[in-house]
Coordinates of N, CA and C and ligand atoms in Angstrom, one line a residue:
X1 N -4.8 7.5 2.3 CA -3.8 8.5 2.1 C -3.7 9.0 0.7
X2 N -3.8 8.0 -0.3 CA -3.8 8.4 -1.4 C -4.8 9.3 -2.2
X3 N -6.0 8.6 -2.0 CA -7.3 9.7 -2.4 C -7.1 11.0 -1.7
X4 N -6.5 11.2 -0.8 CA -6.3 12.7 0.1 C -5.7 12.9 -0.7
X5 N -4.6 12.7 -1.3 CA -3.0 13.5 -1.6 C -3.9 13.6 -3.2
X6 N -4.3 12.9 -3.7 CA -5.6 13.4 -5.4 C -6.1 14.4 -5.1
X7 N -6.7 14.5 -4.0 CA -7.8 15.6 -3.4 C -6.6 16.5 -3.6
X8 N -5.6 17.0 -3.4 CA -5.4 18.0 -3.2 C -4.4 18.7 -3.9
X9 N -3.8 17.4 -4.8 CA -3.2 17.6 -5.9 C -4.8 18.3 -7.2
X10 N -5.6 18.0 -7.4 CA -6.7 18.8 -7.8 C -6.9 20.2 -7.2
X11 N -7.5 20.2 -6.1 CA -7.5 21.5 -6.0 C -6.5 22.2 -5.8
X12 N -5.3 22.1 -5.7 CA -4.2 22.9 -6.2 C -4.3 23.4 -7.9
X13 N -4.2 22.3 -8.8 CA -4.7 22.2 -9.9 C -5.4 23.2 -10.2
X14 N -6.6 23.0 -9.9 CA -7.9 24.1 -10.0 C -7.7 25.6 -9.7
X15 N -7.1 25.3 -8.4 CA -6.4 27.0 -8.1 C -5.6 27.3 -8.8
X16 N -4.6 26.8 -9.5 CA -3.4 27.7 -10.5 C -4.5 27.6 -12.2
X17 N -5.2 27.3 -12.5 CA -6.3 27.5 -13.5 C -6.7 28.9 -13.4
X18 N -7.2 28.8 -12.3 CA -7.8 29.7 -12.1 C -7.6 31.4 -12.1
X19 N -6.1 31.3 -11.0 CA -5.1 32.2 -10.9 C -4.7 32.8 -12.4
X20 N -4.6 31.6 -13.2 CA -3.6 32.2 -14.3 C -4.8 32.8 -15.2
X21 N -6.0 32.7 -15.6 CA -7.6 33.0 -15.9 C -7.4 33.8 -15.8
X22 N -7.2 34.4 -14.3 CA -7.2 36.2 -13.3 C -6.4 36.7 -14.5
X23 N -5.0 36.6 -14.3 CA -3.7 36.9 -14.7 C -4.3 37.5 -16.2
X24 N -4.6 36.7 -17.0 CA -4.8 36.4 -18.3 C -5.8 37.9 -19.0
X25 N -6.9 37.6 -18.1 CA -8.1 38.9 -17.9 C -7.5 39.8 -17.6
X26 N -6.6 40.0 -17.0 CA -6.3 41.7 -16.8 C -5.5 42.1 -18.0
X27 N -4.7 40.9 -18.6 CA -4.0 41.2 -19.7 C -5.0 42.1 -20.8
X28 N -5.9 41.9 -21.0 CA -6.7 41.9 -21.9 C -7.7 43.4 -21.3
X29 N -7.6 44.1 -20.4 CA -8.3 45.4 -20.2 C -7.5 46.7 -20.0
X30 N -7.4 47.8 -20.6 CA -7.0 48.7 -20.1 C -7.0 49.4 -18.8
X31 N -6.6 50.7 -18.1 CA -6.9 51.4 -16.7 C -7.7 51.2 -16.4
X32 N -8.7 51.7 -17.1 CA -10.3 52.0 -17.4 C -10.6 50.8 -16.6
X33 N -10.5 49.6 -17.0 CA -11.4 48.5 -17.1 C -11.9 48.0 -18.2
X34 N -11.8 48.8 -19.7 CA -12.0 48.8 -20.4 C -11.6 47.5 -21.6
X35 N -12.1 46.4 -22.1 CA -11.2 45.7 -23.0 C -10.3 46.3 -24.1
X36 N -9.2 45.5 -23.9 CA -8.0 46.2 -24.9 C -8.4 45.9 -26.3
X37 N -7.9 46.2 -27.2 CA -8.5 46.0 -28.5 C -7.2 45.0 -29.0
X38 N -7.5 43.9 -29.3 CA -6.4 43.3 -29.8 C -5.8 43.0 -31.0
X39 N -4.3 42.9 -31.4 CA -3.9 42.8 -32.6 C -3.9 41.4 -33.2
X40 N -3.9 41.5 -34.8 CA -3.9 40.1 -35.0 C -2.4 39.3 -34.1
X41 N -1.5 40.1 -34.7 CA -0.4 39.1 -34.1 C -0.3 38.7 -32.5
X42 N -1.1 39.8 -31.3 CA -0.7 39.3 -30.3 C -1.9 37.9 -30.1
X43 N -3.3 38.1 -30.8 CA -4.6 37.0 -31.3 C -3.5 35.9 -31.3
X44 N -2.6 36.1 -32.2 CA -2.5 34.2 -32.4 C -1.3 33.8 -31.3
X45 N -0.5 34.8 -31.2 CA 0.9 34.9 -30.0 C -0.1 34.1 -28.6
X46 N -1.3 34.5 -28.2 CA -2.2 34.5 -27.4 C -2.5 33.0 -27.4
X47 N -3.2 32.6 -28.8 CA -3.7 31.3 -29.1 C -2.8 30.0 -29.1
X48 N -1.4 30.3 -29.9 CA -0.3 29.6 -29.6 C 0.3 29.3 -28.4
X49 N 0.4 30.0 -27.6 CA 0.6 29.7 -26.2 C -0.6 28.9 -25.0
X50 N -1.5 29.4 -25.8 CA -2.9 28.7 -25.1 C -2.9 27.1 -25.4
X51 N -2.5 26.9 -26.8 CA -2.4 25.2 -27.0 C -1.0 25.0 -26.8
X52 N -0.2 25.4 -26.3 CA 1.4 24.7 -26.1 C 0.3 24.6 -24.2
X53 N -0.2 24.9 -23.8 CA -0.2 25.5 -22.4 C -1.1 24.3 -22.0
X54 N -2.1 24.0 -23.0 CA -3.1 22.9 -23.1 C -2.7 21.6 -22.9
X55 N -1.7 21.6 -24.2 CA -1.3 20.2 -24.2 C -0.5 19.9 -23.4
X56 N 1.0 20.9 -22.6 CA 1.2 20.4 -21.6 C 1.0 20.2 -20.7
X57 N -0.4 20.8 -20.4 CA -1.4 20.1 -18.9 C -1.9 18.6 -19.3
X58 N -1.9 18.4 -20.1 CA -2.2 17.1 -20.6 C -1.5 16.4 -20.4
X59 N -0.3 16.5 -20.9 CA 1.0 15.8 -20.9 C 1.3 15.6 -19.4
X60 N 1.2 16.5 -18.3 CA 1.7 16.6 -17.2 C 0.8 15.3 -16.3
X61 N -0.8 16.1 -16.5 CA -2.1 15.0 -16.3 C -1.4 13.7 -16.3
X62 N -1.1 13.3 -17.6 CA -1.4 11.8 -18.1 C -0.1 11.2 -17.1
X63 N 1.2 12.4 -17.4 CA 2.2 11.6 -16.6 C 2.0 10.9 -15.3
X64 N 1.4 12.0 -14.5 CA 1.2 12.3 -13.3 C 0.4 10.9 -12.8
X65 N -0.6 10.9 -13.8 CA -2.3 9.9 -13.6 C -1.2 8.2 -13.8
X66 N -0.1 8.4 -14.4 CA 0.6 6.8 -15.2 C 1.9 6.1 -13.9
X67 N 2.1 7.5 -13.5 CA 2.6 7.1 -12.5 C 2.8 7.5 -10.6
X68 N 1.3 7.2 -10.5 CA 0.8 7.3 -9.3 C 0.4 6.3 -9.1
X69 N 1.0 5.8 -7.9 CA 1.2 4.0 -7.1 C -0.1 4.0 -6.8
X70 N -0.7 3.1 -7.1 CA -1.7 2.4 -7.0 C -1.6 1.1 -6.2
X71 N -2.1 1.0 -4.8 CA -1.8 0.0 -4.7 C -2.8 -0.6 -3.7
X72 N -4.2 -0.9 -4.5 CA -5.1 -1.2 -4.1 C -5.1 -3.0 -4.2
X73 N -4.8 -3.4 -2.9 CA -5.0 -4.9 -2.9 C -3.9 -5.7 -3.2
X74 N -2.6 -4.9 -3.4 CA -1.2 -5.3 -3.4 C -0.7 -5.3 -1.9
X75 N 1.2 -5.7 -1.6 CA 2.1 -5.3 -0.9 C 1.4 -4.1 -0.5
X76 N 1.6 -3.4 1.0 CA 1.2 -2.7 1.3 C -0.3 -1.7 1.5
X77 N -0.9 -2.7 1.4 CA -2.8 -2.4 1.3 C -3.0 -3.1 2.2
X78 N -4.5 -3.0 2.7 CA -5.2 -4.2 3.4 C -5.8 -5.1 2.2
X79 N -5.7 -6.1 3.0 CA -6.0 -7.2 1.5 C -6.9 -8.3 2.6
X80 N -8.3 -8.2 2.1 CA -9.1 -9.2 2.6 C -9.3 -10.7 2.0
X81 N -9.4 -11.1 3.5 CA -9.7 -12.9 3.0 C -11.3 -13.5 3.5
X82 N -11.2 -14.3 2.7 CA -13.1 -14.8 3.0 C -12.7 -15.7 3.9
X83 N -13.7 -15.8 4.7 CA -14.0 -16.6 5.8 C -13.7 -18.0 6.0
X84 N -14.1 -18.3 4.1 CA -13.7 -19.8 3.9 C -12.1 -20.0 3.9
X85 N -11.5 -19.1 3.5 CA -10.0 -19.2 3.9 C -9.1 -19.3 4.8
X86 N -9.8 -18.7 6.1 CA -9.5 -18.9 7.2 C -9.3 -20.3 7.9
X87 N -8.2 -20.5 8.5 CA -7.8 -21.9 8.8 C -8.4 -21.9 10.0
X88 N -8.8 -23.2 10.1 CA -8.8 -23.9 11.4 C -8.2 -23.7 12.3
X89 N -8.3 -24.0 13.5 CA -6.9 -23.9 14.8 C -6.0 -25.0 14.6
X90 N -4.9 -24.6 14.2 CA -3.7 -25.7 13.9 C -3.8 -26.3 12.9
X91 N -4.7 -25.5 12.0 CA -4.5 -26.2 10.6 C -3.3 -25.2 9.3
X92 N -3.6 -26.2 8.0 CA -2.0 -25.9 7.1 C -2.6 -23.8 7.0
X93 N -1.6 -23.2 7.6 CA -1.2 -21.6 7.2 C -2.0 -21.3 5.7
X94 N -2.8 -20.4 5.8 CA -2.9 -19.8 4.7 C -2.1 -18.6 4.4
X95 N -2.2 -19.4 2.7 CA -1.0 -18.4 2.0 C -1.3 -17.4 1.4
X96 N -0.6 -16.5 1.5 CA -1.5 -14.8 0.2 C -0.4 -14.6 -0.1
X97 N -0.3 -14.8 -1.3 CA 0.9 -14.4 -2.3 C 0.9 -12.8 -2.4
X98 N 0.1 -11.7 -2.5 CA 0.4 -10.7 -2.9 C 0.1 -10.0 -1.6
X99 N 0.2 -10.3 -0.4 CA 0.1 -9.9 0.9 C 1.3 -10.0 1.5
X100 N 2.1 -11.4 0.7 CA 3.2 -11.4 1.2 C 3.2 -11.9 2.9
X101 N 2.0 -12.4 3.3 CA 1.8 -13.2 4.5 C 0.7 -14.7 4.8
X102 N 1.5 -15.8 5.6 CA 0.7 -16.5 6.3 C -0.7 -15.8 6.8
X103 N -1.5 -16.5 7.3 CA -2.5 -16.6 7.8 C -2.7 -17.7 8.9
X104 N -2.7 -17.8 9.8 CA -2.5 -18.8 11.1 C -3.2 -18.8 12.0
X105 N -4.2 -19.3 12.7 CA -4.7 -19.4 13.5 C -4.6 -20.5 14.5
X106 N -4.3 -20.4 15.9 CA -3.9 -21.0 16.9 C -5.1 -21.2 18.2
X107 N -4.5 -21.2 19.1 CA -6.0 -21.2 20.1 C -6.1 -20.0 20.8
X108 N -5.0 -19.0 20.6 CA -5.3 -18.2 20.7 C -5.9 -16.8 20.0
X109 N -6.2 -17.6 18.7 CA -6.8 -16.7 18.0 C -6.0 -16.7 16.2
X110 N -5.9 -15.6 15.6 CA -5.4 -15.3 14.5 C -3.9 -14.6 14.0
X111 N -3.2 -15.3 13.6 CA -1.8 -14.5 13.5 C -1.6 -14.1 11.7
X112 N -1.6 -12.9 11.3 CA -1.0 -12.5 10.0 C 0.7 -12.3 10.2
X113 N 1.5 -13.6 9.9 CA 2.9 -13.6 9.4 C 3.7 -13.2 8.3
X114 N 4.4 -12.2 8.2 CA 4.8 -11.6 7.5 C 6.2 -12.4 6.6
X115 N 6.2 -12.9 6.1 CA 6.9 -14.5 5.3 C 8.8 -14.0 5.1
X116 N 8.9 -12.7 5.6 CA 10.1 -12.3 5.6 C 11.0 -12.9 6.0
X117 N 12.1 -13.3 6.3 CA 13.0 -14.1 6.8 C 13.5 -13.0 8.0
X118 N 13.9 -12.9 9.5 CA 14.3 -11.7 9.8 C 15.7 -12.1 10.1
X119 N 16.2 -12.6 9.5 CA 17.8 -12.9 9.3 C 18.2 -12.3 8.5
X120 N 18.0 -12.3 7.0 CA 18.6 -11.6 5.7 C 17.6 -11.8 4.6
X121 N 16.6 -11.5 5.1 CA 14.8 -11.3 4.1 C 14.5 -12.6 3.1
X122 N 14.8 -13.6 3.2 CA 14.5 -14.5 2.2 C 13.0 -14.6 2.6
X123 N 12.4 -15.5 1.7 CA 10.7 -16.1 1.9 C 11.0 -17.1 2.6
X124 N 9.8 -17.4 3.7 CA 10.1 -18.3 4.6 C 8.9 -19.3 3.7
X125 N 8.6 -20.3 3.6 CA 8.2 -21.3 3.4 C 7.6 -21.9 4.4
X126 N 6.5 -22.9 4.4 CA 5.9 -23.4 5.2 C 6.2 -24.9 4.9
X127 N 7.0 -25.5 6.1 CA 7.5 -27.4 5.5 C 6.2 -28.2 6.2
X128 N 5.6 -28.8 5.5 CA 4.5 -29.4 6.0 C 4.9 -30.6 7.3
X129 N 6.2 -31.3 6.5 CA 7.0 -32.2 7.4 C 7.1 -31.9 8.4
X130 N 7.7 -30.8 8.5 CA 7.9 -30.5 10.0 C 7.7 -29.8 10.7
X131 N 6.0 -29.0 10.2 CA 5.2 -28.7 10.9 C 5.9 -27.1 11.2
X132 N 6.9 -27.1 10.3 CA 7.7 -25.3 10.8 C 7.6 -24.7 9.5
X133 N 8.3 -23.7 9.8 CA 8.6 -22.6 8.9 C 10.2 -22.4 8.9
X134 N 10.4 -23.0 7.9 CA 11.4 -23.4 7.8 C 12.7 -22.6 6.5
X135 N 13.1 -21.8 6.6 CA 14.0 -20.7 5.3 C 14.8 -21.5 4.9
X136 N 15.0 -21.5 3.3 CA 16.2 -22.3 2.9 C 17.4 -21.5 2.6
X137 N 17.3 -20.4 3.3 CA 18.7 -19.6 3.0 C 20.1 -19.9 4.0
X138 N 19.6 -20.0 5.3 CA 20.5 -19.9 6.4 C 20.0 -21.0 7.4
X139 N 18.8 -21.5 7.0 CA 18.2 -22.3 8.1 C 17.6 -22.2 8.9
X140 N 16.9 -20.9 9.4 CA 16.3 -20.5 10.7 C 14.8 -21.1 10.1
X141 N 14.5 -21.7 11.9 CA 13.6 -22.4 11.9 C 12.0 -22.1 12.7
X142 N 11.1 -21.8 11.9 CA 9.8 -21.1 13.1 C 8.6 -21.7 13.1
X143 N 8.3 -21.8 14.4 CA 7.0 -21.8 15.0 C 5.9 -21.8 14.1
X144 N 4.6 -22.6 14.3 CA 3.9 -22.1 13.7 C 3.4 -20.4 14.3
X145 N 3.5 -20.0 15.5 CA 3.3 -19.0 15.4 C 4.1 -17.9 15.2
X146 N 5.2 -18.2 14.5 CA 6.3 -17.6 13.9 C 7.4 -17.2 15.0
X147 N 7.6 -17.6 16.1 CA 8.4 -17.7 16.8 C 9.8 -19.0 16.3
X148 N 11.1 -18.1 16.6 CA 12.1 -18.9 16.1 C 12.7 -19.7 17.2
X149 N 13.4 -20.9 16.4 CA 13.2 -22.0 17.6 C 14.9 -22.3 17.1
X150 N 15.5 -22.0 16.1 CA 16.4 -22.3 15.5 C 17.3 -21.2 14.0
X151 N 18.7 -21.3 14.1 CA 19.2 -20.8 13.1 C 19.0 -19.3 13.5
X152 N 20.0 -18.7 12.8 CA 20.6 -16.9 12.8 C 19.6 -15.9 12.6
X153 N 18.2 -16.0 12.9 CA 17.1 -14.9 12.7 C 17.2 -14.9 14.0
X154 N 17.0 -13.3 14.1 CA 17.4 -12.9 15.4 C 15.8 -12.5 16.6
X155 N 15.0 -12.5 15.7 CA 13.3 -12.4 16.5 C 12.6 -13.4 15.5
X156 N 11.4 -13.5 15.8 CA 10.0 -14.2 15.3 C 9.6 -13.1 14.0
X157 N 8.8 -13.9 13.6 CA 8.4 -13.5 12.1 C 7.6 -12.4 12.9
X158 N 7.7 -11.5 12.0 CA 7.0 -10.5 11.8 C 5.3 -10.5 12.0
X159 N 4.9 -9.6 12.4 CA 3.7 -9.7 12.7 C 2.5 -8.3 11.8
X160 N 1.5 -8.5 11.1 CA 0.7 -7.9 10.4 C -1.2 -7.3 10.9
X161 N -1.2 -6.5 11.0 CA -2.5 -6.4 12.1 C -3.2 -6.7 10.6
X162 N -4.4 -7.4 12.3 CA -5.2 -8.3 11.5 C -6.5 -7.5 12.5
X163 N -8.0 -7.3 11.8 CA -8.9 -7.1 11.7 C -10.0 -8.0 11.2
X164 N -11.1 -8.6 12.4 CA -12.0 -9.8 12.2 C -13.3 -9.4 11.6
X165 N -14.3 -9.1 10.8 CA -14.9 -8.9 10.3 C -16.3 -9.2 10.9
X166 N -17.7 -8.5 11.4 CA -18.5 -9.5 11.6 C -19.2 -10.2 10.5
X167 N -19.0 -10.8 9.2 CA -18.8 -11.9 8.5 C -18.4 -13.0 8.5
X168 N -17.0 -12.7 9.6 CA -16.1 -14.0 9.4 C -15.4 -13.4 8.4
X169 N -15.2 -12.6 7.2 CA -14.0 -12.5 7.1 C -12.8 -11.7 7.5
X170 N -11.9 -11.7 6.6 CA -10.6 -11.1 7.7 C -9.8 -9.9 6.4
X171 N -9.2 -8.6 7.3 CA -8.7 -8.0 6.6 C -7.3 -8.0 7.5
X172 N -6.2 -8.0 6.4 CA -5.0 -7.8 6.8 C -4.2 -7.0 6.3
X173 N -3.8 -5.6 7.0 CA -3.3 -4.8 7.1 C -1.5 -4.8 6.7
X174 N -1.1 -5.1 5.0 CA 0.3 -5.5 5.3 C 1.0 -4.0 4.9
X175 N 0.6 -3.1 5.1 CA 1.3 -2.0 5.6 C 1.3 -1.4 7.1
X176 N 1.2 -2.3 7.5 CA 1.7 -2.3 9.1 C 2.0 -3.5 9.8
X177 N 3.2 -3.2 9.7 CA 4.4 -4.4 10.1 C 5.0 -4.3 11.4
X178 N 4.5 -5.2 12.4 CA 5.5 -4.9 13.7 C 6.4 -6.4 14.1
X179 N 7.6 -5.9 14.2 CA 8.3 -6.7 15.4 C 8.0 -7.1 16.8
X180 N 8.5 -8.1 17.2 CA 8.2 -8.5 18.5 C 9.7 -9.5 18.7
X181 N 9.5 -9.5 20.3 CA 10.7 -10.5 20.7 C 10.5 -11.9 21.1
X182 N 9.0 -12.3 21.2 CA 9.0 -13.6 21.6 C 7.0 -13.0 21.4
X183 N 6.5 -14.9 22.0 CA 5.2 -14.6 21.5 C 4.4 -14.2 22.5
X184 N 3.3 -13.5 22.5 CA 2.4 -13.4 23.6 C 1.0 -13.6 22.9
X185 N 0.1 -14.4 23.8 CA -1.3 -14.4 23.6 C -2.2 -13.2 23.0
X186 N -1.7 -12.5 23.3 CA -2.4 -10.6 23.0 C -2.2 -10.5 22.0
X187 N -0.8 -11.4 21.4 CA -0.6 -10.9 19.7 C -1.9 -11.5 18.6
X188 N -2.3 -12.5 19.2 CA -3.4 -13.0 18.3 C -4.5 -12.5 18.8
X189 N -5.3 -12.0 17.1 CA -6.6 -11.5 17.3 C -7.8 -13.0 17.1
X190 N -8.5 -12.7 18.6 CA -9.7 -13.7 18.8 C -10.3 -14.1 17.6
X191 N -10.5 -15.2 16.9 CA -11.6 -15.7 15.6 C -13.0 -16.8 16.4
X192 N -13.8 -16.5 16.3 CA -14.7 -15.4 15.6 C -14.8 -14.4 16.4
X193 N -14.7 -12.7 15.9 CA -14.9 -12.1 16.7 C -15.5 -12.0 18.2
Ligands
LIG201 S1 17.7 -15.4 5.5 FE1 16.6 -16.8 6.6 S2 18.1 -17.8 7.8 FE2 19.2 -16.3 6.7

């Protein structure tokens, strides 16, 4: 989405360049078609405006280029995992800190959990002890496949489409976030492809 929206923030760009060029050229010919003959003072009126006009395309550029989200491999990107990180069936969740999700695999395949609390958003934590997912905000207590078993969260953890690689490794999609009410086999994607 973003390289589109560059794409076309450029050629807009280009077209008002271009337009104002037009504009500029006609200033500069008489009826005729003929070039106007110009004075010194409108020469520099002309030139001084040309670099006020310059540098704030520059200025605009730079802003524009400084603060355009970037968010390649952050929150909201797909963010891939190597093969070797992929857990076992029923083994400890892998964690992606800037994914902001578990990684789980069961026997039915692969679950991307989204670590949100769906009670009142805390990080859910993974308690090795007791094998849950366990929030120290309010207490709600989940599944390894993120189904809640306990405490004031009102559904299961959140779910993240996951995409299996033929490598073995795995991309996870954490700008697409879906709810569910309970678990179904369908939610996990088959490992190995
Ligand atoms: S935020 Fe997790 S139980 Fe309240």
């Amino acid at each position: 989405m973003i390289p589109i929206l560059r794409t076309v923030v450029g050629l807009l760009s280009g077209w008002l360049v271009a337009r104002l060029l037009a504009v500029l050229t006609r200033l500069h010919v008489n009826s005729s078609g003929a070039p106007k003959k110009t004075s010194r003072r409108s020469f520099i009126r002309n030139a001084s405006m040309g670099a006020v006009g310059v540098v704030l395309a520059e200025a605009t550029a730079g802003f524009i280029w400084f603060f355009w989200p970037n968010k390649t491999g952050a929150f909201g990107s797909e963010i891939s995992i190597a093969a070797e990180n992929v857990p076992a069936i029923d083994a400890l969740p892998f964690r992606e800190a800037q994914g902001k999700f578990y990684l789980v695999h069961n026997e039915d395949g692969l679950l991307a959990l989204y670590w949100k609390c769906t009670h009142l958003g805390c990080t859910v934590p993974w308690n090795a002890d007791e094998q849950r997912f366990h929030c120290p905000c309010h207490g709600s207590i989940y599944l390894y496949n993120g189904v809640r078993i306990a405490g004031p969260a009102p559904r299961p953890l959140d779910l993240m489409e996951v995409t299996v690689l033929p490598s073995g490794d795995v991309k996870v999609d954490t700008g697409k976030i879906m709810t569910r009410s309970a678990y179904q086999p369908e939610q996990a994607v088959s490992y190995p492809a």
